[in-house]
Coordinates of C-alpha atoms and ligand atoms in Angstrom, one line a residue:
M1 CA -37.6 -20.8 21.3
S2 CA -39.0 -17.7 19.2
T3 CA -40.4 -19.1 15.9
K4 CA -38.3 -16.7 14.2
I5 CA -35.2 -18.2 15.1
Q6 CA -36.9 -21.6 14.8
D7 CA -37.8 -20.9 11.1
I8 CA -34.6 -19.4 10.5
L9 CA -32.8 -22.8 11.4
N10 CA -35.2 -25.0 9.5
K11 CA -34.1 -23.0 6.3
T12 CA -31.2 -24.8 3.9
D13 CA -29.9 -21.3 3.0
F14 CA -29.4 -18.5 5.2
S15 CA -29.9 -14.9 3.7
K16 CA -27.8 -12.1 5.1
Q17 CA -30.9 -10.7 7.1
D18 CA -31.1 -14.3 8.5
I19 CA -27.7 -14.2 9.9
V20 CA -27.7 -10.8 11.4
T21 CA -30.7 -12.1 13.2
L22 CA -28.9 -15.1 14.4
L23 CA -25.8 -13.4 15.5
N24 CA -28.4 -10.8 17.5
T25 CA -29.8 -13.7 19.5
D26 CA -29.3 -13.2 23.4
K27 CA -28.1 -16.1 26.1
N28 CA -31.2 -18.2 25.7
E29 CA -31.6 -18.1 22.3
R30 CA -28.3 -18.6 21.0
Q31 CA -28.5 -22.2 22.5
F32 CA -30.4 -23.3 20.0
I33 CA -28.1 -22.6 17.1
F34 CA -25.2 -24.3 19.1
N35 CA -27.4 -27.4 19.5
K36 CA -28.3 -27.5 16.0
A37 CA -24.5 -26.7 15.0
N38 CA -23.5 -29.7 17.1
E39 CA -26.2 -32.0 15.7
V40 CA -24.7 -30.8 12.2
K41 CA -21.3 -31.6 13.2
K42 CA -22.4 -35.2 14.6
E43 CA -24.3 -35.9 11.3
F44 CA -21.7 -34.4 8.6
V45 CA -18.1 -34.9 10.3
G46 CA -18.5 -36.6 13.2
L47 CA -18.0 -35.7 17.0
K48 CA -13.8 -36.1 16.3
T49 CA -11.3 -33.6 16.8
Y50 CA -8.4 -33.5 14.9
Y51 CA -4.7 -32.2 15.8
R52 CA -2.3 -29.9 13.9
G53 CA 0.8 -29.5 15.7
L54 CA 1.3 -25.6 15.2
V55 CA 4.9 -24.4 14.6
E56 CA 5.5 -20.7 14.5
F57 CA 8.9 -21.0 13.2
S58 CA 9.6 -17.3 12.7
N59 CA 8.4 -13.9 13.9
E60 CA 10.3 -11.9 10.6
C61 CA 7.7 -10.1 9.0
N62 CA 8.1 -7.6 6.1
K63 CA 4.5 -6.2 6.5
N64 CA 2.8 -3.7 8.8
C65 CA -1.0 -5.0 9.3
Y66 CA -2.3 -2.7 11.8
Y67 CA -3.7 -4.9 14.6
C68 CA -0.6 -7.4 14.7
G69 CA 2.2 -7.4 17.3
I70 CA 4.7 -8.9 15.0
R71 CA 4.3 -6.4 12.4
A72 CA 7.6 -4.9 10.9
A73 CA 7.6 -1.4 12.5
N74 CA 7.5 -2.7 16.3
K75 CA 10.8 -2.5 17.0
D76 CA 10.3 -3.8 20.3
V77 CA 10.2 -7.5 19.1
N78 CA 12.9 -9.9 19.4
R79 CA 13.1 -11.2 16.1
Y80 CA 13.9 -15.4 15.8
D81 CA 14.0 -17.5 13.3
I82 CA 13.9 -21.6 14.1
S83 CA 16.7 -23.4 12.1
D84 CA 15.4 -26.0 9.7
E85 CA 16.9 -28.8 12.0
Q86 CA 14.9 -27.9 15.2
I87 CA 11.7 -27.4 13.1
L88 CA 12.1 -30.7 11.9
E89 CA 12.4 -32.1 15.3
S90 CA 8.9 -30.5 16.4
V91 CA 7.8 -32.1 13.1
K92 CA 9.3 -35.5 14.7
F93 CA 7.5 -35.0 17.7
A94 CA 4.2 -34.4 16.2
Y95 CA 4.5 -37.4 14.2
E96 CA 5.5 -39.6 16.9
N97 CA 2.6 -38.7 19.0
K98 CA 0.1 -39.4 16.3
Y99 CA -1.0 -36.0 15.4
A100 CA -0.5 -36.7 11.8
S101 CA -0.7 -33.0 10.8
V102 CA 1.4 -30.1 11.3
V103 CA 1.1 -26.5 10.5
F104 CA 4.0 -24.1 9.7
Q105 CA 2.8 -20.6 10.2
A106 CA 5.4 -17.3 10.1
G107 CA 5.7 -13.7 9.4
E108 CA 5.7 -13.1 5.6
R109 CA 8.5 -12.9 3.5
D110 CA 8.6 -13.6 0.0
D111 CA 12.4 -13.7 -1.2
I112 CA 13.8 -16.3 -3.0
E113 CA 16.0 -17.6 -0.2
F114 CA 12.8 -18.2 2.0
I115 CA 10.9 -19.7 -1.1
D116 CA 13.8 -22.0 -1.4
R117 CA 14.3 -23.2 2.1
I118 CA 10.4 -23.6 2.6
E119 CA 10.5 -25.9 -0.6
N120 CA 13.3 -28.0 1.0
L121 CA 11.7 -28.2 4.5
L122 CA 9.0 -29.5 3.5
K123 CA 10.5 -32.2 1.3
K124 CA 12.7 -33.3 4.7
A125 CA 9.3 -33.1 6.5
K126 CA 7.9 -35.5 4.4
Q127 CA 11.4 -37.7 4.3
I128 CA 11.7 -38.1 8.2
T129 CA 7.9 -39.1 8.5
E130 CA 7.9 -41.8 5.8
N131 CA 6.0 -39.4 3.5
K132 CA 3.1 -39.6 6.3
I133 CA 2.9 -36.3 8.0
G134 CA 0.2 -33.7 6.6
I135 CA 1.2 -30.3 6.0
T136 CA -0.5 -27.3 6.4
I137 CA 1.2 -23.9 5.6
S138 CA 0.3 -20.3 6.4
L139 CA 3.0 -18.4 4.9
G140 CA 0.8 -15.3 3.6
E141 CA 0.6 -14.0 0.2
Q142 CA 2.8 -15.6 -2.7
S143 CA 2.7 -15.9 -6.5
L144 CA 0.8 -18.8 -8.1
E145 CA 4.2 -20.4 -8.9
T146 CA 5.6 -20.4 -5.3
Y147 CA 2.2 -22.1 -4.3
K148 CA 2.5 -24.5 -6.8
K149 CA 6.3 -25.1 -5.9
W150 CA 5.4 -25.7 -2.2
H151 CA 2.1 -27.9 -3.5
I152 CA 4.6 -30.3 -5.2
A153 CA 7.3 -30.2 -2.3
G154 CA 4.6 -31.6 0.2
A155 CA 2.4 -29.0 1.7
H156 CA -1.2 -30.1 1.0
R157 CA -3.4 -27.4 3.2
Y158 CA -2.9 -23.6 3.2
L159 CA -4.6 -20.6 5.3
L160 CA -4.5 -17.5 4.4
R161 CA -6.9 -15.4 6.1
I162 CA -8.9 -12.9 4.3
E163 CA -9.3 -11.0 7.7
T164 CA -12.5 -9.1 6.4
T165 CA -14.4 -9.1 3.5
N166 CA -15.4 -5.5 3.7
K167 CA -12.9 -3.3 1.7
E168 CA -13.5 -0.1 3.6
L169 CA -12.9 -2.1 6.7
Y170 CA -9.8 -4.0 5.6
Y171 CA -8.0 -0.6 4.9
K172 CA -8.9 0.3 8.3
I173 CA -6.7 -2.3 9.7
H174 CA -4.2 -2.3 7.4
P175 CA -2.2 0.5 5.3
N176 CA -3.2 0.8 1.7
N177 CA -0.5 0.4 -0.8
N178 CA 1.0 -2.5 -2.8
K179 CA 2.0 -4.9 0.3
H180 CA -1.4 -4.6 1.6
N181 CA -3.6 -4.6 -0.7
F182 CA -7.3 -6.1 -0.7
E183 CA -7.9 -7.5 -4.5
K184 CA -4.2 -9.1 -4.1
R185 CA -4.9 -10.8 -0.9
L186 CA -8.4 -12.1 -2.7
K187 CA -6.3 -13.3 -5.9
A188 CA -3.6 -14.7 -3.5
L189 CA -6.5 -16.8 -2.1
E190 CA -7.6 -17.9 -5.8
A191 CA -4.1 -19.0 -6.7
I192 CA -4.2 -21.1 -3.6
K193 CA -7.0 -23.0 -4.8
E194 CA -5.9 -23.1 -8.4
A195 CA -2.7 -24.8 -6.8
G196 CA -4.5 -27.4 -5.6
Y197 CA -4.6 -26.9 -1.9
Q198 CA -7.4 -27.6 0.5
T199 CA -8.0 -23.9 0.9
G200 CA -8.8 -22.2 4.3
T201 CA -9.1 -18.8 5.2
G202 CA -10.9 -16.7 8.0
V203 CA -11.4 -13.4 9.5
M204 CA -11.0 -11.7 12.7
I205 CA -14.3 -11.0 15.1
G206 CA -14.6 -8.1 17.1
L207 CA -12.5 -5.6 15.0
P208 CA -13.1 -2.0 15.5
F209 CA -15.7 -0.8 12.9
Q210 CA -17.2 -4.2 12.4
T211 CA -20.7 -4.7 12.2
Y212 CA -22.8 -7.8 12.0
E213 CA -23.6 -7.0 8.5
H214 CA -19.9 -7.2 7.6
L215 CA -19.6 -10.6 9.7
A216 CA -22.8 -11.8 7.8
D217 CA -21.1 -10.8 4.7
D218 CA -17.9 -12.6 5.7
L219 CA -19.9 -16.0 6.4
L220 CA -21.6 -15.7 3.1
F221 CA -18.1 -15.3 1.3
F222 CA -16.8 -18.2 2.7
Q223 CA -20.0 -20.2 1.2
K224 CA -19.9 -18.5 -2.1
F225 CA -15.7 -19.2 -2.7
D226 CA -16.7 -22.6 -1.6
I227 CA -13.7 -22.8 1.1
D228 CA -12.7 -26.0 2.6
M229 CA -11.4 -24.7 5.9
V230 CA -12.1 -21.9 8.3
G231 CA -10.1 -20.7 11.0
M232 CA -11.6 -17.4 12.6
G233 CA -11.4 -16.0 16.0
P234 CA -11.6 -12.7 18.0
Y235 CA -9.5 -9.8 17.7
I236 CA -7.3 -9.3 20.6
E237 CA -5.6 -5.6 21.2
H238 CA -2.1 -5.3 21.2
T239 CA -0.9 -2.3 23.1
E240 CA 2.2 -1.8 20.3
T241 CA 0.3 -1.6 17.4
P242 CA -1.8 1.2 15.7
L243 CA -5.3 -0.2 16.0
Y244 CA -5.0 -0.1 19.5
E245 CA -5.9 3.9 19.3
H246 CA -9.6 2.5 18.8
K247 CA -9.4 0.2 21.9
D248 CA -12.1 2.1 23.4
I249 CA -15.1 1.4 21.2
L250 CA -14.0 -2.4 20.8
L251 CA -16.8 -4.6 22.4
P252 CA -15.7 -6.1 25.7
L253 CA -13.4 -9.2 25.4
T254 CA -16.1 -11.7 26.5
D255 CA -18.7 -10.3 23.9
R256 CA -15.9 -10.8 21.1
F257 CA -15.8 -14.3 22.6
D258 CA -19.3 -14.9 22.4
L259 CA -19.7 -13.6 19.0
S260 CA -17.0 -15.9 17.8
M261 CA -18.9 -18.8 19.2
K262 CA -21.9 -17.8 17.2
M263 CA -19.9 -17.1 14.2
I264 CA -18.6 -20.7 14.2
A265 CA -21.9 -22.2 15.0
I266 CA -23.6 -20.4 12.1
L267 CA -21.0 -21.4 10.0
R268 CA -21.1 -25.1 10.8
I269 CA -24.9 -24.7 10.0
M270 CA -24.2 -23.2 6.4
M271 CA -21.3 -25.2 5.4
K272 CA -21.8 -28.9 7.0
D273 CA -18.7 -30.7 5.9
I274 CA -15.8 -28.0 6.1
N275 CA -12.9 -28.4 8.5
I276 CA -13.3 -25.5 11.1
A277 CA -10.4 -24.9 13.7
A278 CA -10.9 -23.6 17.3
A279 CA -8.8 -20.4 17.3
T280 CA -6.0 -20.0 19.7
A281 CA -7.2 -16.5 20.5
L282 CA -10.4 -18.1 21.9
Q283 CA -8.1 -19.4 24.3
A284 CA -6.8 -16.1 25.3
I285 CA -9.8 -14.7 26.6
D286 CA -11.2 -17.9 28.1
P287 CA -9.3 -20.8 29.4
I288 CA -11.5 -23.2 28.1
G289 CA -12.5 -21.3 25.1
R290 CA -11.0 -23.8 22.5
E291 CA -13.1 -26.6 23.7
K292 CA -16.2 -24.5 24.1
A293 CA -15.6 -24.0 20.3
L294 CA -15.5 -27.8 19.4
K295 CA -19.1 -28.1 21.3
V296 CA -20.7 -25.5 18.7
G297 CA -19.1 -26.8 15.6
A298 CA -15.3 -26.7 15.3
N299 CA -13.8 -29.9 14.7
I300 CA -9.7 -28.7 14.6
I301 CA -7.2 -27.8 17.3
M302 CA -3.6 -26.7 17.0
P303 CA -1.8 -27.4 19.8
N304 CA 1.6 -25.1 19.8
I305 CA 4.5 -27.5 19.0
T306 CA 7.2 -24.5 18.7
P307 CA 10.2 -25.0 20.7
T308 CA 9.0 -23.3 24.2
I309 CA 12.0 -20.8 24.1
N310 CA 10.8 -18.9 21.1
R311 CA 7.1 -18.9 21.9
E312 CA 6.9 -15.6 24.1
N313 CA 8.0 -13.8 20.9
Y314 CA 5.2 -15.1 18.6
Q315 CA 3.0 -12.6 20.6
L316 CA 0.5 -11.6 17.5
Y317 CA -1.8 -10.3 20.4
E318 CA -1.5 -10.2 24.2
N319 CA -2.4 -12.7 26.5
K320 CA -1.4 -15.5 24.1
P321 CA -2.0 -18.9 26.3
C322 CA 0.5 -21.5 26.5
I323 CA 3.4 -19.8 25.9
D324 CA 5.4 -21.4 28.7
E325 CA 4.5 -25.0 28.2
G326 CA 6.3 -27.4 26.4
A327 CA 4.8 -29.5 23.5
E328 CA 4.3 -32.5 25.7
D329 CA 2.6 -30.8 28.4
C330 CA 0.3 -29.2 26.1
T331 CA -0.8 -32.8 24.4
T332 CA -1.6 -34.3 27.9
C333 CA -3.8 -31.4 29.0
L334 CA -5.5 -30.9 25.4
E335 CA -6.2 -34.7 25.2
A336 CA -8.4 -34.4 28.7
R337 CA -9.8 -31.3 27.5
I338 CA -11.2 -32.3 24.3
V339 CA -12.6 -35.7 25.8
I340 CA -14.4 -33.7 28.3
A341 CA -15.8 -31.3 25.4
G342 CA -17.3 -34.5 24.5
D343 CA -15.2 -35.4 20.9
D344 CA -12.9 -38.4 20.0
L345 CA -9.5 -37.9 18.9
G346 CA -8.8 -38.0 15.5
Y347 CA -5.2 -39.7 16.1
D348 CA -3.2 -40.9 13.2
A349 CA -5.6 -39.4 10.7
W350 CA -5.1 -36.6 8.5
G351 CA -8.6 -35.4 8.9
D352 CA -8.8 -33.9 5.7
S353 CA -11.8 -31.4 4.7
P354 CA -14.5 -33.6 3.4
H355 CA -15.7 -30.7 1.6
F356 CA -12.5 -30.8 -0.2
I357 CA -12.7 -34.6 -1.3
K358 CA -16.3 -33.6 -2.5
R359 CA -14.9 -30.5 -4.5
Q360 CA -12.3 -32.6 -6.2
Q361 CA -14.9 -35.4 -7.3
K362 CA -17.4 -32.5 -9.0
Ligands
LIG401 N1 1.8 -14.0 8.5 C1 1.0 -14.7 8.0 C2 0.4 -15.8 9.0 C3 0.7 -15.5 10.1 S1 -0.8 -14.3 11.1 C4 -0.5 -14.2 7.7 O1 -0.9 -13.2 8.0 O2 -1.3 -14.7 7.0 C5 -1.7 -15.1 11.3 C6 -3.5 -14.5 11.5 O3 -3.1 -14.1 13.1 C7 -3.3 -13.7 10.5 O4 -4.2 -13.9 9.8 C8 -4.5 -12.8 11.6 O5 -5.7 -13.1 11.5 C9 -4.2 -13.3 13.1 N2 -4.0 -12.3 14.2 C10 -2.7 -11.5 13.6 N3 -3.1 -10.3 14.8 C11 -4.3 -10.6 15.8 C12 -4.6 -9.9 16.7 N4 -4.5 -8.9 17.1 N5 -5.9 -10.7 17.3 C13 -6.4 -11.7 16.8 N6 -5.9 -12.4 15.7 C14 -4.7 -11.8 15.1
LIG402 FE1 3.0 -10.1 9.5 FE2 0.9 -11.9 9.4 FE3 1.1 -10.1 11.5 FE4 0.3 -9.2 9.1 S1 -0.7 -10.6 10.5 S2 2.2 -8.2 10.3 S3 1.5 -10.4 7.4 S4 2.7 -11.7 10.8

């Protein structure tokens, strides 16, 4: 290994330049980052993978992010909204299969009918699982009051990706208006923390116009914000979106994949005790992409347990994996894959972020 990489990996704190150097490593050198990340994972969170059963319960969305296939302006999408009964069936499946946690994700809505419905749904999900199921939600930007309401109703983790921490880039991938505002998104993330959630964020990797410097700043942001969980993965272009016009300047998919691996590994070394998800988008590029991420620092996997019939309509990006498998097929195939990746499965455990637990004790 070059002494330069060795010297950086021996540091306790990475500078922006250090991170850029690590992101620039070639195929041989990057292995040292990966090995170090796996060692850190073993020591601080254990070689364990926790499941979160993912229910993508609706693709109705009132926003227009330029990268996303289910944006409001895409008229080619068959909109769906799974009934509460069906969502609760998925929760039951997760509970009975010892997933211990679920994630409810959907397009963004903030009308009162939606807010009340989610509150009710969270309460019911707790009720039918003897209060045992752990619930993460990923329902976009809401008011502090709504975040608090949902927290009290039973959700204890929240995912809201900042998407990019570079303001200029943010407005290249979103409209610039009241619904899409960088400061508002940041404030929402702060409100999530204030409401008492284990707070998760993340970015897309390989966006058009994104540089290694931007990505280094993203990692430093996670650290400064003292985040508990991160889910980040490759950007995958979708033909029916405005951002598709920049497809010619994108890195090849495999490079976006490799860059995502490095981002995960570097983050694990920087923030040793947080939860890091192996994003589904990794699997859209490499059939064993998520398992590869588990070997370089990730410790959370979110098997899709959305009723199969709805899956093909939740295509944030194209080539989304597992859209024609049922929840049970997913479980069996995943279990084998994770064991092959060298991890134990954290069945029947919430698998909370140790970082959050320490943050609470401060
Ligand atoms: N509406 C909510 C949750 C659903 S979208 C929200 O926006 O927060 C969940 C995540 O999917 C987004 O945060 C974004 O990072 C990711 N995503 C959307 N389109 C994508 C694409 N084309 N490629 C990769 N990830 C994408
Ligand atoms: Fe809607 Fe989320 Fe897609 Fe943006 S990323 S368009 S908020 S589903």
